[in-house]
XYZ file of C-alpha atoms in Angstrom:
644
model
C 15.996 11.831 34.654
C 17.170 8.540 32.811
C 20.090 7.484 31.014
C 19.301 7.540 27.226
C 21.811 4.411 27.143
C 21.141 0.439 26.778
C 20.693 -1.124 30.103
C 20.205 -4.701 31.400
C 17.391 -4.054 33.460
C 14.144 -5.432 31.347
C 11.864 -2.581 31.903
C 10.256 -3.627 28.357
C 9.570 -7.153 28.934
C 11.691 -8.831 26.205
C 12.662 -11.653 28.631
C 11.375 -14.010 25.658
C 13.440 -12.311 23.262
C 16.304 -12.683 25.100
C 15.768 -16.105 25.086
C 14.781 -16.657 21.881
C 18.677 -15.319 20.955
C 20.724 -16.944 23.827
C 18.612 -20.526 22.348
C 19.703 -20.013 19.071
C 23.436 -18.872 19.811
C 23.302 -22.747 22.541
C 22.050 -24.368 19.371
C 24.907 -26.841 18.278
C 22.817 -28.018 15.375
C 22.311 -24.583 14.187
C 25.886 -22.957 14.248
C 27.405 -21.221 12.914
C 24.978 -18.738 12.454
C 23.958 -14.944 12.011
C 20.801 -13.621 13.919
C 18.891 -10.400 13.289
C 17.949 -8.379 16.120
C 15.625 -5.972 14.058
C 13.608 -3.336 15.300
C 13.110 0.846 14.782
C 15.473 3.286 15.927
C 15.058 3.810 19.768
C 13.142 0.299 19.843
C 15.520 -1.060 22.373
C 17.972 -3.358 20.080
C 21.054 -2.503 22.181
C 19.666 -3.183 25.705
C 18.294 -6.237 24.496
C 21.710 -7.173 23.384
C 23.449 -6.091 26.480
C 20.674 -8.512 28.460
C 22.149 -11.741 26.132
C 25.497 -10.734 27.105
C 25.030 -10.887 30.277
C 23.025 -14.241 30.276
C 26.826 -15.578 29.310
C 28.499 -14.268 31.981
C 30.861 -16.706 33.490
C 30.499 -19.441 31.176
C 34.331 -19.440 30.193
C 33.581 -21.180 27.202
C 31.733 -18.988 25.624
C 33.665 -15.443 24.097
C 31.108 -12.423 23.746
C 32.795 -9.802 21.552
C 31.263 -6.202 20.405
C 31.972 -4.554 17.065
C 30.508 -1.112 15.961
C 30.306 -0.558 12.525
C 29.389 2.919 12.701
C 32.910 3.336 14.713
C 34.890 2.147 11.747
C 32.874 4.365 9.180
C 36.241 6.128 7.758
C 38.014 3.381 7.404
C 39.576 1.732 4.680
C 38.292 -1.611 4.442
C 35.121 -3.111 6.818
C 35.978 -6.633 5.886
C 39.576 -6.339 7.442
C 38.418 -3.636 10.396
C 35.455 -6.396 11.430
C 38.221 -9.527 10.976
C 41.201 -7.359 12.782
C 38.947 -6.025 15.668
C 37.743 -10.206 16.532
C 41.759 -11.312 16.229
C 42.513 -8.244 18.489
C 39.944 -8.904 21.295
C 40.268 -12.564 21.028
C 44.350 -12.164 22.120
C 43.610 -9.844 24.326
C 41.054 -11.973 26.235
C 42.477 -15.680 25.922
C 45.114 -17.313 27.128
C 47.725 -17.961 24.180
C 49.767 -20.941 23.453
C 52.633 -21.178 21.271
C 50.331 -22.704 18.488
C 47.613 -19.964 18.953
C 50.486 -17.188 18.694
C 51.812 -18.335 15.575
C 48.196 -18.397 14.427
C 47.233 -15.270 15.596
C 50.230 -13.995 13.974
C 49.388 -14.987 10.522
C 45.811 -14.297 10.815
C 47.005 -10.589 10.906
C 49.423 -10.817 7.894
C 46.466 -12.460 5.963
C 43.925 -9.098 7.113
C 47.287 -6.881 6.380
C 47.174 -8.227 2.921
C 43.754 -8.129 1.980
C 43.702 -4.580 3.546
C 46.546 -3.596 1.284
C 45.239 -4.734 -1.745
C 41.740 -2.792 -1.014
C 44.143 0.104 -0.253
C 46.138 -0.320 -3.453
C 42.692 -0.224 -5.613
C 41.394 2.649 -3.123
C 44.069 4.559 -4.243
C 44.278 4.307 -7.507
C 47.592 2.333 -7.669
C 45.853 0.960 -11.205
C 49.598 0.391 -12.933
C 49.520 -2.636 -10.060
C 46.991 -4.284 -10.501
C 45.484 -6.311 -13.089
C 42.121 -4.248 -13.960
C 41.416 -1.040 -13.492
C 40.799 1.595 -10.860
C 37.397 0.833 -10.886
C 37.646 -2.849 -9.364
C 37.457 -2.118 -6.302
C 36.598 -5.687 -3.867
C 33.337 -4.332 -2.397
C 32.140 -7.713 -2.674
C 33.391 -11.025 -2.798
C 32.869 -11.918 -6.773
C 35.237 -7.696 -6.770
C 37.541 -9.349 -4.141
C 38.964 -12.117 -6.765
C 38.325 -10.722 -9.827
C 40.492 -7.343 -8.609
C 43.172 -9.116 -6.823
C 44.016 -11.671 -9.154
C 47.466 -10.033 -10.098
C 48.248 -8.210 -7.042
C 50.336 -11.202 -5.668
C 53.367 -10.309 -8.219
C 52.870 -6.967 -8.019
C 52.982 -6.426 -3.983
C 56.687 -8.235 -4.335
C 57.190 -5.330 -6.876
C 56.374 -2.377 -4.037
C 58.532 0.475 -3.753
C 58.748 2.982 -0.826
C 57.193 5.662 -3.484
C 54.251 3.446 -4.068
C 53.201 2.838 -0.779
C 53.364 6.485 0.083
C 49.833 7.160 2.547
C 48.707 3.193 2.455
C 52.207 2.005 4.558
C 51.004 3.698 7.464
C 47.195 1.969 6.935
C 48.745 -1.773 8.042
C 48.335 -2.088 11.296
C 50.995 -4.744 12.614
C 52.644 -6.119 9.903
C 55.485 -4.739 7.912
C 55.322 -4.143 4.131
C 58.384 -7.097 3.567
C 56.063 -9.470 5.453
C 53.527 -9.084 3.382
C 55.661 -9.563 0.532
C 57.018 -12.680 1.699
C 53.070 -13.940 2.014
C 53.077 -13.843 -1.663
C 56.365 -15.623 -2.409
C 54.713 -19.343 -1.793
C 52.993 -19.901 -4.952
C 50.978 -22.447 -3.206
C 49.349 -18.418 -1.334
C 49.606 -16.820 -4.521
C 47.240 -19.404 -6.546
C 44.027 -16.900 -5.826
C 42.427 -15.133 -3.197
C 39.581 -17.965 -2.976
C 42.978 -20.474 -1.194
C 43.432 -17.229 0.936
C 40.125 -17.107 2.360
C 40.150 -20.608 2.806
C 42.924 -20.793 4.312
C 41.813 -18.125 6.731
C 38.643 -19.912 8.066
C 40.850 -22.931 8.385
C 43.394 -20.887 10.845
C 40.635 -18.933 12.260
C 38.312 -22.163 13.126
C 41.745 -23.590 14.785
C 42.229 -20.693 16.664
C 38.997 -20.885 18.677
C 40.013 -24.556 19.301
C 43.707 -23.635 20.790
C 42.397 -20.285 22.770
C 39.097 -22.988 24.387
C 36.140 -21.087 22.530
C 33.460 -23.193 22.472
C 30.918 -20.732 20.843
C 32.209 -17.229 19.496
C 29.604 -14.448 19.782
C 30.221 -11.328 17.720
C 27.581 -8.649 18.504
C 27.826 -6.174 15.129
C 25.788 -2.876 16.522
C 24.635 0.280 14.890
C 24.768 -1.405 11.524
C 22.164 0.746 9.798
C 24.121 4.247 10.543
C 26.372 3.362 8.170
C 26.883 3.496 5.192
C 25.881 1.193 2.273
C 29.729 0.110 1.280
C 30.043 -0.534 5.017
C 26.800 -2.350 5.776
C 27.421 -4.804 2.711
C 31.410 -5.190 3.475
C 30.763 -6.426 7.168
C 28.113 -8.435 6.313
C 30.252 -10.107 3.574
C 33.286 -10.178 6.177
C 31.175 -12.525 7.895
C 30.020 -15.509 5.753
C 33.915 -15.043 4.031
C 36.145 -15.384 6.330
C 34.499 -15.699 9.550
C 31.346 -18.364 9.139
C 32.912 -21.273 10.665
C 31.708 -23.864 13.667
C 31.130 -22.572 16.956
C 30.482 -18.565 16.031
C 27.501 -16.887 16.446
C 26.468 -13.226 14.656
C 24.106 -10.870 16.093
C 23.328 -8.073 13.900
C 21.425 -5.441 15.865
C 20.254 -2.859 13.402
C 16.903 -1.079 11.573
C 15.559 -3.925 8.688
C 14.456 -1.222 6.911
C 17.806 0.596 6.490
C 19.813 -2.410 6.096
C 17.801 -2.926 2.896
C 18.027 0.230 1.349
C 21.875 0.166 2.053
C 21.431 -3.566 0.160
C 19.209 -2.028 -2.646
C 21.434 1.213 -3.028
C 24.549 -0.983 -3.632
C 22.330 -3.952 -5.676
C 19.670 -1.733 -7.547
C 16.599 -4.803 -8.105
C 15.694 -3.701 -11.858
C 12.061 -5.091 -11.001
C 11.565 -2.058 -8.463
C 9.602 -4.241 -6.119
C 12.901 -4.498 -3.505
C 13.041 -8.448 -3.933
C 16.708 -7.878 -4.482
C 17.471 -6.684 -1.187
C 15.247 -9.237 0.486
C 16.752 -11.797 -0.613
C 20.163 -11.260 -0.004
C 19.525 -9.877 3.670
C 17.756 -13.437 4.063
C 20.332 -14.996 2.773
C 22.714 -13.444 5.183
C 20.392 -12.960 8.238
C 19.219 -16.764 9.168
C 17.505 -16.104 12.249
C 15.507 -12.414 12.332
C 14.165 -11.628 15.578
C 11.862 -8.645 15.536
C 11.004 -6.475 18.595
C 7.829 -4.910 17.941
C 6.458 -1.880 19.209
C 5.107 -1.331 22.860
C 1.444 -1.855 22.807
C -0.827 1.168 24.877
C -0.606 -1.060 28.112
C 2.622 -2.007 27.346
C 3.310 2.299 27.060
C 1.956 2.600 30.587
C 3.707 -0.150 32.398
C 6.784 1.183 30.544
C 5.933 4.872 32.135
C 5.527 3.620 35.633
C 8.627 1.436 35.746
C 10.753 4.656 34.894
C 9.036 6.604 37.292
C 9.485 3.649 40.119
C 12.928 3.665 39.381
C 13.279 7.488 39.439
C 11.221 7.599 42.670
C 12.196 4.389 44.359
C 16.023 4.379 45.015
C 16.095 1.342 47.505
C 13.407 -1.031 46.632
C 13.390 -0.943 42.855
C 15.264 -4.157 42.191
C 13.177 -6.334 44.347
C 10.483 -4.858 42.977
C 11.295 -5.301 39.114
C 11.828 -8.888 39.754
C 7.973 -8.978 40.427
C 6.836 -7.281 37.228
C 4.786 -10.040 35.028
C 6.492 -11.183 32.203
C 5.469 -12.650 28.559
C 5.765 -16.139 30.223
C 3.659 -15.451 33.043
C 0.902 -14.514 30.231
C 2.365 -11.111 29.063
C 1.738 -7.672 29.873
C -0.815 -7.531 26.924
C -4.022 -7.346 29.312
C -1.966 -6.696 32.703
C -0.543 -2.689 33.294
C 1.782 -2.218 36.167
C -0.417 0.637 37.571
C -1.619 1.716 40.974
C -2.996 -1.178 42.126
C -0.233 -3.301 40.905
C 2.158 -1.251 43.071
C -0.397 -0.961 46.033
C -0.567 -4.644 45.994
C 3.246 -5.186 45.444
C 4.517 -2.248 47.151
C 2.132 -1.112 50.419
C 2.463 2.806 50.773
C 3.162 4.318 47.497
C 5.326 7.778 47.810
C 3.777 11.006 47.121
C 5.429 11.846 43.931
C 5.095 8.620 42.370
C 1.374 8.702 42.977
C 2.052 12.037 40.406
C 3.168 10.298 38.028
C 0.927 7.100 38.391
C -1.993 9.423 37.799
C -0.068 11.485 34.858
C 0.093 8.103 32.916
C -3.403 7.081 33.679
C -4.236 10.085 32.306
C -1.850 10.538 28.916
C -0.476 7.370 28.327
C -2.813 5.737 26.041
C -2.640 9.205 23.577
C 1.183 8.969 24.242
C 1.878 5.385 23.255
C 0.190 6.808 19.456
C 1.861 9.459 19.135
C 4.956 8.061 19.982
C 4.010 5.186 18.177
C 5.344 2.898 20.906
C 8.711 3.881 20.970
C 10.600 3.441 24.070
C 13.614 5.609 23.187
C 11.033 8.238 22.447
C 8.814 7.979 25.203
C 12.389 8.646 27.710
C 12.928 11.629 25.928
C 9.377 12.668 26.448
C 9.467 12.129 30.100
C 12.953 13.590 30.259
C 11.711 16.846 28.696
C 8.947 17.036 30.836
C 11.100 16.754 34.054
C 14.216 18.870 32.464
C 11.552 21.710 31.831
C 9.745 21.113 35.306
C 13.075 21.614 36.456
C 13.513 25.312 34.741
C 10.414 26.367 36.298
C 11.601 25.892 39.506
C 14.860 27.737 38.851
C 12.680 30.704 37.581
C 10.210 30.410 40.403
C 7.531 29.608 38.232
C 4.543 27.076 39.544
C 4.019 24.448 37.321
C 1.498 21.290 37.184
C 2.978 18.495 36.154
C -0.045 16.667 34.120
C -1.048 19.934 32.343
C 2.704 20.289 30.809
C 2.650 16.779 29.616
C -0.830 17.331 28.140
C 0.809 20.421 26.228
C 4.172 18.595 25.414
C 1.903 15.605 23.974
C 0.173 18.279 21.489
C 3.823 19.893 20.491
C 5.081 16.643 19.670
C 2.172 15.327 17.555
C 1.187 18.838 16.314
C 3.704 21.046 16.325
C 2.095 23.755 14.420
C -1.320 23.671 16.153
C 1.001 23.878 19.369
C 2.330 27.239 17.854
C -1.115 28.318 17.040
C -2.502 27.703 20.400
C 0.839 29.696 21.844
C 0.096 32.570 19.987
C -3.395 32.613 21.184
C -3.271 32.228 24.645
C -0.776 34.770 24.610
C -2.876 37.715 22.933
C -5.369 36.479 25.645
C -3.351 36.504 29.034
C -2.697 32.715 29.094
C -6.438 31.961 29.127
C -7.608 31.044 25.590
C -11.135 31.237 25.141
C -11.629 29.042 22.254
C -9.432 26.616 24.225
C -12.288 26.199 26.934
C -15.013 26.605 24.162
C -13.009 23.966 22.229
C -13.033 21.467 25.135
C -16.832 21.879 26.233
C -17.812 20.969 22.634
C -15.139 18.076 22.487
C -16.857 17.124 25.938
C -20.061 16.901 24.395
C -19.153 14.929 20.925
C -20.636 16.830 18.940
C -19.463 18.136 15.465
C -19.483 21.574 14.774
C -21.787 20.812 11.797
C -24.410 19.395 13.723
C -25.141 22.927 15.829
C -25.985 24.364 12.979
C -29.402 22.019 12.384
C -32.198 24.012 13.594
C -32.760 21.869 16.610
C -29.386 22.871 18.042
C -30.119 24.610 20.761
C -29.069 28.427 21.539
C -25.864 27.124 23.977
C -24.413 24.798 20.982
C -25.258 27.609 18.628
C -23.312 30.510 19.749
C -20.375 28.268 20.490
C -20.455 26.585 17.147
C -20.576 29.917 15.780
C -17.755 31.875 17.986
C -15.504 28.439 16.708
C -16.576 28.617 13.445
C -15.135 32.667 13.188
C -11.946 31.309 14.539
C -8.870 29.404 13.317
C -9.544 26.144 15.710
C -12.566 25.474 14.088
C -11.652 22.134 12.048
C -10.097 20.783 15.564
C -13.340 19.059 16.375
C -13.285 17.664 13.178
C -9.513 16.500 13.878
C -10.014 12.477 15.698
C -6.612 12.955 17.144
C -7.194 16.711 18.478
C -10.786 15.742 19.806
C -9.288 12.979 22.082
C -6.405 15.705 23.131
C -9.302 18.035 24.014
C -11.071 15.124 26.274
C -7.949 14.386 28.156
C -8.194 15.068 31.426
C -6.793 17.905 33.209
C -8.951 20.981 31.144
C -6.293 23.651 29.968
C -9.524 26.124 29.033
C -9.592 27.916 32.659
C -5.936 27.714 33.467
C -3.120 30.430 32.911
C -0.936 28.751 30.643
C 1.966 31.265 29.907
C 4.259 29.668 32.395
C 4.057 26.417 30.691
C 4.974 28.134 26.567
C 7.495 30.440 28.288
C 9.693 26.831 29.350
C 8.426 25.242 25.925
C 9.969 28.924 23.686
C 12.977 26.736 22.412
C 9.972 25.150 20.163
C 8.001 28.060 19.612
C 10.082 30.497 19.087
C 12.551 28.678 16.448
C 10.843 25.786 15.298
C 13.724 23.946 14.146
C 11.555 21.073 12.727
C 8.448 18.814 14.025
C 9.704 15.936 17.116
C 6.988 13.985 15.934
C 7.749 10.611 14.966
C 6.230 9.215 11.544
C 4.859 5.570 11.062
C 6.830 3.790 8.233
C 4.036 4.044 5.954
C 4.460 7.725 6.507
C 8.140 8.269 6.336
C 7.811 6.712 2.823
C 4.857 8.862 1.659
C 7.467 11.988 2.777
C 10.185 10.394 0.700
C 7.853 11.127 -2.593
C 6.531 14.220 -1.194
C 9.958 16.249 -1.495
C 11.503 14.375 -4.007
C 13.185 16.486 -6.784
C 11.173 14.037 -9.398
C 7.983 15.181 -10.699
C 7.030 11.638 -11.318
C 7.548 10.463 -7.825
C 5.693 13.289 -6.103
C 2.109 12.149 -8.263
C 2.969 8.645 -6.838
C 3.631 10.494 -3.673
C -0.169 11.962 -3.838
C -1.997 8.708 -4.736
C -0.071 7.341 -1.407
C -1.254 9.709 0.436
C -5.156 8.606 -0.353
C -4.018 5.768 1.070
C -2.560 6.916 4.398
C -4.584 6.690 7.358
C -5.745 10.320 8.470
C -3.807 10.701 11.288
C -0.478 9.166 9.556
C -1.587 11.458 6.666
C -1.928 14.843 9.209
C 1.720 13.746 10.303
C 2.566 13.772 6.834
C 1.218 17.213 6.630
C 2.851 18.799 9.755
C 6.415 17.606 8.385
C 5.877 19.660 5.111
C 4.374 22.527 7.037
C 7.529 23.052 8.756
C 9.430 22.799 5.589
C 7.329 26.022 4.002
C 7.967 27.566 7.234
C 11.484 26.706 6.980
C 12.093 27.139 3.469
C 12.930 30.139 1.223
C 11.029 28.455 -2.285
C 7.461 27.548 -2.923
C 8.005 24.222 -4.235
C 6.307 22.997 -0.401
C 3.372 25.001 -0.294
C 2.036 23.422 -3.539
C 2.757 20.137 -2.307
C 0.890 20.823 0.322
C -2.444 21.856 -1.767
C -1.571 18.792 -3.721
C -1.790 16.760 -1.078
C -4.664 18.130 0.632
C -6.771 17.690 -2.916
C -5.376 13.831 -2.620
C -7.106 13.421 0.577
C -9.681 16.285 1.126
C -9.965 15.528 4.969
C -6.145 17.508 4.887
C -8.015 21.069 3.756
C -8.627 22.496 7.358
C -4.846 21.480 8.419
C -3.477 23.090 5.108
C -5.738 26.352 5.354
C -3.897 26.376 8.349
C -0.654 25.888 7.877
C -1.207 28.167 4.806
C -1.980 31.385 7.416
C 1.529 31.044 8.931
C 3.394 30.963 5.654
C 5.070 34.141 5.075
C 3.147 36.030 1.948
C 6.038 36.322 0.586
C 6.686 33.031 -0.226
C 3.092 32.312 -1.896
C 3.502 32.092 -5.936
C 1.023 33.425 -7.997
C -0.455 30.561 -8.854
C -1.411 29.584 -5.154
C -4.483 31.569 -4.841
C -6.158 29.421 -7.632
C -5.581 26.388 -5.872
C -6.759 26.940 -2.848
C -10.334 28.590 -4.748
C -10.110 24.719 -6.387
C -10.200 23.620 -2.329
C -13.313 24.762 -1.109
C -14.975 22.718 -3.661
C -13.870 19.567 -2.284
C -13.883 20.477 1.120
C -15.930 19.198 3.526
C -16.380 21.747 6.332
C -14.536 24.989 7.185
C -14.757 26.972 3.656
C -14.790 29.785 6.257
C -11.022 28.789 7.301
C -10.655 29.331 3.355
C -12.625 32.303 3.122
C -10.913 34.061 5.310
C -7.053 33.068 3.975
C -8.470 33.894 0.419
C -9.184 37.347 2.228
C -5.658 37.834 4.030
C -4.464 37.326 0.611
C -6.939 39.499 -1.121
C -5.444 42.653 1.625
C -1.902 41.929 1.436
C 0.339 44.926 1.935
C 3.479 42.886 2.235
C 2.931 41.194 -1.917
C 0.577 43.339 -3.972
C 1.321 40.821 -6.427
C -0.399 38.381 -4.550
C -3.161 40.623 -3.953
C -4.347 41.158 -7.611
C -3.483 37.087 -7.752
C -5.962 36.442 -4.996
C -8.309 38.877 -6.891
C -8.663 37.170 -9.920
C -8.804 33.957 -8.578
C -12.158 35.388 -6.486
C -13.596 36.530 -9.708
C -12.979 32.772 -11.319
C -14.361 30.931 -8.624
């Protein structure tokens, strides 16, 4: 298995990347400066910033230093946590003189200060201070508007007022801070304050020999907004001076709803938020998602690594890189580690010919995520690994064809399940399903009268059953071609290490597109008026972002005690008609019990749009029409028949 930490080792070929930062941070002309290392969650932000680190190592003029936001959620004040953390790591790493002590030392008073007068608005203290409890500095216009009288009134503390905040300074004491305040030359505004904190700051790097200071902020877009907006504020306050360097590793997309959430744009369109990231972001650097080739060479480096305990490191060094013409055209495959490698080992021959055979349909439905597909693989091998431990024989390649069908279709993953299992692991509609898939044909087509009598009994056996809009399905026709066939093999042993997703379904793995996510967002929002935007989005969705879409909100009805999901669903299946056949059945899992009343007549309204499988609808309308469990739906589903 692999490590779901960063690493060093450029398994995604980002060697450009990496140098795109490290030429940025050498750039005297361009310092000081703040570079964006965006990309999605599980994209590989952190390893790439763990590579530029180590492209400084031993140049002793150069300081790399590491600050985690998300470690510092709870407290007080970001601004002072980001400015104390860089005067902490910076004396703990340098050599001091006498002139850099006495620096350091009121570098801390000035952070002490600033921290207690956040803490003094935090708290309410509003008697001190010269607005009201609502001024809190979350921002740098709040900063001197809030703190304008607090100079007076911290010479004014007593022990009662400081009562939970004392304990909140971390090296300075109370009477030191006071005695900041007592030069009215400090006391003239908070503006001098900050100013005269860059100036000691910029000195300091001078007196402890930092040529270029490199603060790498990480995990940025856990946090939350107040935090995201303080830290980046920290930065171009008191900390923008010559000689640093910022690297902000974090989501774009969640750094600008943090931005938006704290600066609503009154427009709508998000320019807000755009602009002020810009204007605090100079340099974005985007990794993009792995490409399908890109997937594959991916797969076969963590299996190399896995398999090859010895010989991996002179062997990465070999692996083509964006400047020897990228690894857009070139996979590292089997030939590439025949030619590079001589005699390749048993099991990673497995796993060569597992990636061949997946890893195109695995790089979409993991939409190229690198985080993702390690957890995939890990899966696979921790759930390879419980076979064994039960004695149970399983092939590798025909789990990881199943696993890729729970994690893109979770529900058609429990349908299959409960098949196979009221057939004795060998689904017949499976095999049925893949001949037809093998032929690419539609199930519409058999019914033409010059079908002949093969097609025609197996379009008609699919037709009576629930996996009869699969060939109509892009995604689950190219599932059904991938090689190894499923339809003759006993496939219990493979659900009974998979039950911790059938059995509870605790929510889809799949991972939505951001096109999708956002469509979601509307989906189950509490607002009636952003669910109908949410359903003209959905037109626009592609139909396999759209089936995602779909799957999530399946779960929910499944999950969910209301009815509020179920319409949605309908609702979104009238949007784009191609959803019917996946909402007819996702509609035959929900329990009757949670169908309204009014359900029945919706799903009557479906078959008029639909474009195939009205049988699929025929026969819920007829589940319905038998209930035992809600006779109230039964006389529903009645009337609605008669209507039609």
């Amino acid at each position: 298995m692999w490590s779901d930490n960063e690493t060093a080792v450029d398994l995604l070929s980002v060697k450009h990347l990496v140098g795109a930062v490290t030429g940025t941070i050498c750039n005297d002309r361009v310092l000081p400066a703040t570079i964006g290392i965006f990309g999605d969650w599980g994209s590989g932000k952190s390893s790439l910033v763990k590579m530029v680190t180590k492209e400084f190592e031993g140049q002793d003029d150069v300081l790399c230093l590491t600050f985690n936001g998300w470690l510092f959620e709870d407290y007080e004040d970001a601004k002072a946590a980001l400015m104390g953390t860089i005067i902490d790591e910076i004396k703990e790493k340098r050599e001091l003189t006498a002139k850099a002590k006495e620096l350091i030392k009121n570098l801390i008073k000035r952070v002490d200060w600033f921290r207690l007068a956040f803490l003094m608005t935090k708290h309410a203290v509003t008697y001190m201070l010269a607005g009201t409890a609502g001024n809190l500095f979350l921002s740098a216009t709040d900063l001197v508007g809030a703190a304008k009288g607090i100079p007076e009134k911290v010479r004014n503390l007593k022990p009662s007022d400081v009562t939970g905040i004392k304990e909140k300074i971390s090296a300075t004491k109370i009477e030191d801070l006071q005695g900041i305040t007592k030069d009215p030359a400090d006391s003239e505004s908070v503006r001098k304050n900050i100013r005269d904190f860059r100036k000691d700051f910029e000195e300091l790097l001078k007196q402890t020999k930092v040529k270029i200071l490199v603060v790498f902020i990480d995990d940025l877009d856990r946090c939350l907004p107040d935090t995201v907006i303080e830290t980046l504020e920290a930065i171009r306050l008191f900390l923008f001076v010559p000689g640093t360097a910022f690297v902000v590793s974090a989501d774009e997309k969640l750094v600008e709803q943090a931005v938006e959430r704290k600066f609503p744009d009154p427009s709508g369109r998000g320019e807000l938020s755009r602009n002020y990231l810009e204007k605090l972001i100079q340099f974005p650097i985007r990794i993009p998602s792995l490409g399908r080739s890109e997937v594959k060479t991916y797969m076969n480096l963590l299996f190399a690594e896995l398999r090859l305990k010895t010989d991996f490191d002179a062997l990465i060094a070999k692996v083509p890189t964006a400047g020897d013409g990228g690894l857009w055209d070139i996979v590292v495959d089997r030939a590439w580690f025949e030619q590079n490698l001589g005699v390749i080992p048993q099991e990673l021959s497995e796993d060569l010919l597992m990636t061949q055979q997946i890893g195109d349909v695995l790089a979409e439905t993991l939409y190229g995520n690198p985080r993702q597909v390690k957890r995939f693989l890990n899966t696979l091998l921790i759930r390879m690994g419980m076979a064994e431990s039960r004695g149970l024989s399983l092939k590798k390649r025909i789990l990881a064809k199943l696993m890729v069908l729970e994690y893109k279709r979770p529900t058609d993953f429990k349908t299959l399940a409960q098949r196979q299992a009221q057939e004795e692991g060998k689904s017949k509609d499976l095999r049925l399903l893949e001949d037809r898939a093998a032929g690419v044909m539609s199930l519409r087509s058999t019914t033409k009268s010059n079908a002949d009598q093969k097609d025609s009994i197996i379009a008609q056996e699919l037709v009576s059953s629930e996996f009869g809009f699969w060939l109509e399905d892009k995604w689950l026709l190219n599932w059904l071609k991938l090689e190894p066939k499923l339809g003759g093999e006993d496939l219990r042993p493979y659900f009974h290490v998979s039950r911790d997703k059938i059995g509870t379904l605790l929510g889809p793995i799949i991972q939505l597109s951001n096109d999708a996510q956002s469509v979601l967002g509307l989906l189950i929002s509490d607002s009636e008026a952003q669910r109908v935007k949410g359903f003209e989005k959905i037109k626009e969705l592609p139909q396999d972002d759209a089936l995602n879409v779909l799957e999530v909100l399946g779960e929910r009805a499944l999950a969910s005690e209301t009815t509020e999901t179920v319409s949605v669903i309908i609702k979104a299946a009238e949007a784009q008609p191609l959803l019917i056949n996946k909402a007819v059945s996702i509609l035959r899992n929900v329990p009757e019990s949670r169908i309204s009343l009014g359900i029945p007549i919706q799903v009557v309204h479906l078959k008029k749009l639909s474009t195939g499988g009205i049988h699929l609808i025929d026969q819920l309308l007829q589940k319905w029409s038998e209930s035992v469990e809600n006779h109230a739906l039964q006389q529903a589903t009645a009337n609605a028949l008669k209507r039609k």
